[in-house]
Coordinates of C-alpha atoms in Angstrom, one line a residue:
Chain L
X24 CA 0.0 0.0 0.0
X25 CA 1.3 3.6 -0.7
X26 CA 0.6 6.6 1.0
X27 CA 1.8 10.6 0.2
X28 CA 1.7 13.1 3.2
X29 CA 2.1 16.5 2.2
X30 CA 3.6 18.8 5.0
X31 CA 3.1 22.9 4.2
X32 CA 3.8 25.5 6.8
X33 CA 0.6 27.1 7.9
X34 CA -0.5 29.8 5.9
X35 CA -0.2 32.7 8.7
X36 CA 3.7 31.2 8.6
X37 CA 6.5 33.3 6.5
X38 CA 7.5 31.3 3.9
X39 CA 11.3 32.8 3.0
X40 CA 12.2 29.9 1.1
X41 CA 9.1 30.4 -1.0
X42 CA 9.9 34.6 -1.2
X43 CA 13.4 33.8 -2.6
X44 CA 12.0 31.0 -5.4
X45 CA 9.2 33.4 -5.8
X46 CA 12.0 36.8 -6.3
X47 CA 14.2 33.9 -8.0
X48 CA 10.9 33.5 -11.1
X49 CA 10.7 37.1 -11.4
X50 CA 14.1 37.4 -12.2
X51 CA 13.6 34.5 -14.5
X52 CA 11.2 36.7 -16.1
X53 CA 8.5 34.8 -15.0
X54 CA 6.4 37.9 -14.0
X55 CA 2.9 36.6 -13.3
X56 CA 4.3 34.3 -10.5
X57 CA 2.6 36.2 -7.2
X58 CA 3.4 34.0 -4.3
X59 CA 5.5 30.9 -3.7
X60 CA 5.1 28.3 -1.0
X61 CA 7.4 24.8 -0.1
X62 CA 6.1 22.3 0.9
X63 CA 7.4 18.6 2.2
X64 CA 6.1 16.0 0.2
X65 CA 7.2 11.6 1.6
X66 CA 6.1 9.2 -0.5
X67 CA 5.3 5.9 1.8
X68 CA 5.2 2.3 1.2
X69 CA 3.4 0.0 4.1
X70 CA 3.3 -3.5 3.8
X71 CA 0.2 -5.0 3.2
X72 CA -1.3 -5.6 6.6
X73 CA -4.8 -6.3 7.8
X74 CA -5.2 -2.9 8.9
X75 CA -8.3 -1.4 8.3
X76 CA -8.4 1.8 6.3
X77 CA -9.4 3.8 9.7
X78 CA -6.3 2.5 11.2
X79 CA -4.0 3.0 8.8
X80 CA -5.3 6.9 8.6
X81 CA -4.5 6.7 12.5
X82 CA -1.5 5.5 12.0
X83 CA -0.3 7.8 9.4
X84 CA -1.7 10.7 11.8
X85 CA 0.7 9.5 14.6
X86 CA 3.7 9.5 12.0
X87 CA 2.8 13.3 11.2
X88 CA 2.6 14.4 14.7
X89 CA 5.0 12.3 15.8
X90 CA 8.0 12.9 13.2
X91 CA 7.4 14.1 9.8
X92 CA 5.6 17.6 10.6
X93 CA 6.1 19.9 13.6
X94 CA 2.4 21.0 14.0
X95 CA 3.3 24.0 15.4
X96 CA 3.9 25.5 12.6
X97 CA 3.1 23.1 9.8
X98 CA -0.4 21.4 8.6
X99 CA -0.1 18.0 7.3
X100 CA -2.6 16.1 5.1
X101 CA -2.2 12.3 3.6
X102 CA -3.7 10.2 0.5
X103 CA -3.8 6.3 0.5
X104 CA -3.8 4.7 -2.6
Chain E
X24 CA -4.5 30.8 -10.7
X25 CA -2.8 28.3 -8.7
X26 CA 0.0 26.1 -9.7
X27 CA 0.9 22.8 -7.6
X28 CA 4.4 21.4 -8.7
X29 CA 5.9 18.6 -7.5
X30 CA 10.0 17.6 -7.8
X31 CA 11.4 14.1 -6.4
X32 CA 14.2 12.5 -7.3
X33 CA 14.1 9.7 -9.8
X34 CA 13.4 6.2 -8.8
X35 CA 17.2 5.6 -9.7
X36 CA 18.5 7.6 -7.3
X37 CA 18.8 6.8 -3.5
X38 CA 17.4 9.3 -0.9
X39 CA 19.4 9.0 2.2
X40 CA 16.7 11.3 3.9
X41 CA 14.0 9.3 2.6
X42 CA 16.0 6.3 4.5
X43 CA 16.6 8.2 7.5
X44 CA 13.2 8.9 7.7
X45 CA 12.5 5.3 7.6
X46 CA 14.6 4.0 9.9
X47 CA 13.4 6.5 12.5
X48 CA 9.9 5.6 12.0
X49 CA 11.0 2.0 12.5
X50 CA 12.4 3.0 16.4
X51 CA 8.9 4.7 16.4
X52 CA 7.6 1.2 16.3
X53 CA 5.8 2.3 13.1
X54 CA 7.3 -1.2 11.7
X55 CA 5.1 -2.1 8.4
X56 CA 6.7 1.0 6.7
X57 CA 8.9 -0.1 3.9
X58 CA 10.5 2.6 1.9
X59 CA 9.8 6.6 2.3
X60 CA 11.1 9.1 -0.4
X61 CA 10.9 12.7 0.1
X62 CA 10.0 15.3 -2.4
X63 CA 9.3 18.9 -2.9
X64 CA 6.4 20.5 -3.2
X65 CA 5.5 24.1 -4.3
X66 CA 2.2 25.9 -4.4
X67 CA 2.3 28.7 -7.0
X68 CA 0.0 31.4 -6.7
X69 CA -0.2 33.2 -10.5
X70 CA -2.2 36.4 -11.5
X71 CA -4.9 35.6 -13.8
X72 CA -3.8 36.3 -17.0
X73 CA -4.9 35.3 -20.4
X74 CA -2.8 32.9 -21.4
X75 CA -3.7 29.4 -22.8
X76 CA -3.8 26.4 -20.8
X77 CA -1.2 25.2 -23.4
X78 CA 0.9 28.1 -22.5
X79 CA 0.9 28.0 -18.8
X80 CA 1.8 24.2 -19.1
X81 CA 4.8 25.5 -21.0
X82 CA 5.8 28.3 -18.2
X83 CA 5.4 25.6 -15.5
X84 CA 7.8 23.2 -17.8
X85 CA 9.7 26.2 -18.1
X86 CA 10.3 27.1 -14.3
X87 CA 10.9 23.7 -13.3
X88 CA 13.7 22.7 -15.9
X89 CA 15.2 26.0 -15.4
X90 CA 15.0 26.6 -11.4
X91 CA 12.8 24.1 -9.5
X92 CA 13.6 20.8 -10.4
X93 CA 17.5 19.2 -11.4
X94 CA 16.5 17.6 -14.1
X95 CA 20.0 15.0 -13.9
X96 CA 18.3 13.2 -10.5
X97 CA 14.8 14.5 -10.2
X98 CA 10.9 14.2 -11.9
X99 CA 8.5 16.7 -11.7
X100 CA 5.0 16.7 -12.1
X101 CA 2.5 19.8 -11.6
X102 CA -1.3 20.0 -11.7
X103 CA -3.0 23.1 -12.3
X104 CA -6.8 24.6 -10.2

């Protein structure tokens, strides 16, 4: 089974990394760029357990909070294929 | 208009922080995860202008083989709203 988790910074969070890419397009001459923001993007592969689905979305919640996103400052959301 | 592009290395190409990542959600006890990869994810906000849909494709190609993405080690995909 594969999951993606996206990790973003919360949108009342400066993005800096985004301003530079974003200053970075202009200078590109990509003009009608008007914000950037990075995100964190982890591909996972679980083995195929008996998990059901409600679970494995608990489990994947447990892996955000627990190590992939810092919540205080970062929103995470997850798709299981 | 809003732009969603993703960059991640190619399937080729080992991610030692896609590893790490694994390996420290195995100590997590999170044991039935096999493999994690880690991408990048940018959310590009562009001013409504009237370009085709062909066109915007283009500028997305554009910015990603010239400043997002390595082409050498990484893939990019983007989707458009």
């Amino acid at each position: 089974m594969k999951a993606t988790v996206i990790v973003e910074l919360k949108p009342s969070v400066l993005d800096p990394q985004g301003k530079a890419i974003q200053h970075a397009l202009h200078s590109l001459a990509f003009t009608s760029v008007e914000d950037v923001r990075v995100g964190k993007l982890f591909r996972i592969s679980l083995t195929d357990s008996n998990l059901s689905r409600e679970d494995l979305e608990e489990q994947l919640r447990q892996m955000c909070q627990r190590l992939l996103a810092n919540t205080v400052v970062e929103n995470f959301s997850y798709t299981i294929e």
